[in-house]
Amino acid sequence: QVPLVESGGGLVQAGGSLRLTCVSSEDTFSSQSMAWFRQAPGEERKFVGAITWNYNTHFADSVKDRFALSRDDVKKTIWLRMDNLTPEDTAVYYCAAGPRYIATETAADYISWGQGTQVTVSS
């Protein structure tokens, strides 16, 4: 069973919006920080934002005024709302589940990953 499944990516024009969804199958979901990372061609995977087990959120500077995170522990789901998208946001977006009760922006700290969903923003 795949622990994390993302959906919601697609093609959008600059200035548009998308909402990404990540559904977890892990019993520890409610005690985990959940995060989104993204990876553009030829670049390393980068932190986008995270929401902790107690609903605190933090974002990369490049997106903090445009993106928002929410979670539903009953549905074991997180959502990444992305507004005012630019071509620089084009990447594969990955959902990740962190260790219990630890907040981190470091990809190596995350223990489960989704398969990724492509976001393409046209100019």
Coordinates of C-alpha atoms in Angstrom, one line a residue:
Q1 CA 0.0 0.0 0.0
V2 CA 1.3 3.4 -1.0
P3 CA 1.5 5.5 2.2
L4 CA 0.9 8.9 0.5
V5 CA -1.1 9.6 -2.6
E6 CA -1.1 13.1 -4.2
S7 CA -3.5 14.6 -6.6
G8 CA -4.5 17.9 -8.0
G9 CA -1.6 18.9 -10.2
G10 CA -2.0 20.2 -13.7
L11 CA -1.5 23.0 -16.2
V12 CA -2.5 26.5 -15.2
Q13 CA -1.8 30.0 -16.5
A14 CA 0.3 32.4 -14.6
G15 CA -1.7 34.1 -11.9
G16 CA -4.0 31.1 -11.5
S17 CA -4.6 28.7 -8.6
L18 CA -4.4 25.1 -7.9
R19 CA -5.1 22.9 -4.9
L20 CA -3.0 19.8 -4.2
T21 CA -4.3 17.0 -2.1
C22 CA -2.3 14.3 -0.2
V23 CA -4.1 11.4 1.4
S24 CA -2.2 9.3 3.9
S25 CA -2.8 5.7 4.9
E26 CA -0.6 5.8 8.0
D27 CA -2.1 5.4 11.5
T28 CA 0.4 7.9 12.9
F29 CA -0.9 10.7 10.6
S30 CA -2.3 12.9 13.4
S31 CA 1.0 13.0 15.2
Q32 CA 3.1 13.8 12.1
S33 CA 4.2 17.0 10.5
M34 CA 3.2 16.8 6.9
A35 CA 5.1 18.7 4.2
W36 CA 5.2 19.5 0.5
F37 CA 8.5 19.6 -1.4
R38 CA 9.0 20.4 -5.1
Q39 CA 11.6 19.5 -7.6
A40 CA 12.1 21.3 -11.0
P41 CA 14.1 19.7 -13.8
G42 CA 17.8 19.7 -13.0
E43 CA 17.3 21.0 -9.5
E44 CA 17.3 19.5 -6.1
R45 CA 14.2 18.8 -4.1
K46 CA 13.2 21.9 -2.2
F47 CA 11.0 22.6 0.8
V48 CA 7.7 24.3 0.1
G49 CA 5.7 24.2 3.3
A50 CA 4.7 22.1 6.3
I51 CA 1.9 21.8 8.7
T52 CA 2.6 20.3 12.1
W53 CA 0.6 17.8 14.1
N54 CA -0.8 20.8 16.1
Y55 CA -1.7 22.8 13.0
N56 CA 1.2 25.3 12.9
T57 CA 2.3 26.1 9.3
H58 CA 5.6 27.4 7.9
F59 CA 6.6 28.0 4.3
A60 CA 9.6 28.8 2.1
D61 CA 10.0 32.5 1.6
S62 CA 9.3 32.1 -2.1
V63 CA 5.7 31.0 -1.5
K64 CA 4.7 32.1 2.0
D65 CA 2.4 35.0 0.8
R66 CA 0.8 32.8 -1.9
F67 CA 0.4 29.3 -0.5
A68 CA -1.6 27.9 2.3
L69 CA -1.8 24.5 4.1
S70 CA -4.6 22.7 5.9
R71 CA -5.2 19.3 7.3
D72 CA -8.0 17.0 8.4
D73 CA -6.8 14.3 10.8
V74 CA -10.0 12.3 10.4
K75 CA -9.6 12.1 6.7
K76 CA -5.8 11.8 7.0
T77 CA -5.6 14.4 4.3
I78 CA -3.6 17.6 3.8
W79 CA -4.3 20.3 1.1
L80 CA -1.9 22.8 -0.4
R81 CA -3.6 25.8 -1.8
M82 CA -1.5 27.7 -4.3
D83 CA -2.5 31.1 -5.5
N84 CA -1.0 33.7 -7.9
L85 CA 1.2 31.0 -9.5
T86 CA 4.2 31.9 -11.6
P87 CA 6.2 29.8 -14.1
E88 CA 8.9 29.5 -11.4
D89 CA 6.4 27.3 -9.5
T90 CA 6.6 24.7 -12.2
A91 CA 7.8 21.5 -10.7
V92 CA 6.9 18.0 -9.5
Y93 CA 5.3 18.4 -6.0
Y94 CA 5.8 15.7 -3.4
C95 CA 3.9 15.1 -0.2
A96 CA 6.0 13.9 2.7
A97 CA 5.2 12.6 6.2
G98 CA 7.6 13.4 9.0
P99 CA 8.6 11.6 12.2
R100 CA 6.2 11.9 15.1
Y101 CA 6.1 15.3 16.9
I102 CA 9.0 16.7 15.0
A103 CA 8.8 19.9 12.8
T104 CA 11.5 20.1 10.1
E105 CA 12.1 21.5 6.7
T106 CA 14.8 19.0 5.8
A107 CA 13.9 16.4 3.2
A108 CA 16.1 13.8 4.8
D109 CA 14.1 13.9 8.0
Y110 CA 10.9 12.8 6.3
I111 CA 10.1 9.1 6.4
S112 CA 7.3 8.6 3.7
W113 CA 6.9 10.2 0.3
G114 CA 4.2 10.2 -2.3
Q115 CA 4.8 9.6 -6.0
G116 CA 4.6 13.3 -6.9
T117 CA 2.2 15.4 -9.0
Q118 CA 3.2 17.7 -11.8
V119 CA 2.4 21.4 -11.7
T120 CA 3.0 23.4 -14.8
V121 CA 2.5 27.1 -14.9
S122 CA 2.5 28.7 -18.4
S123 CA 3.4 32.4 -18.9

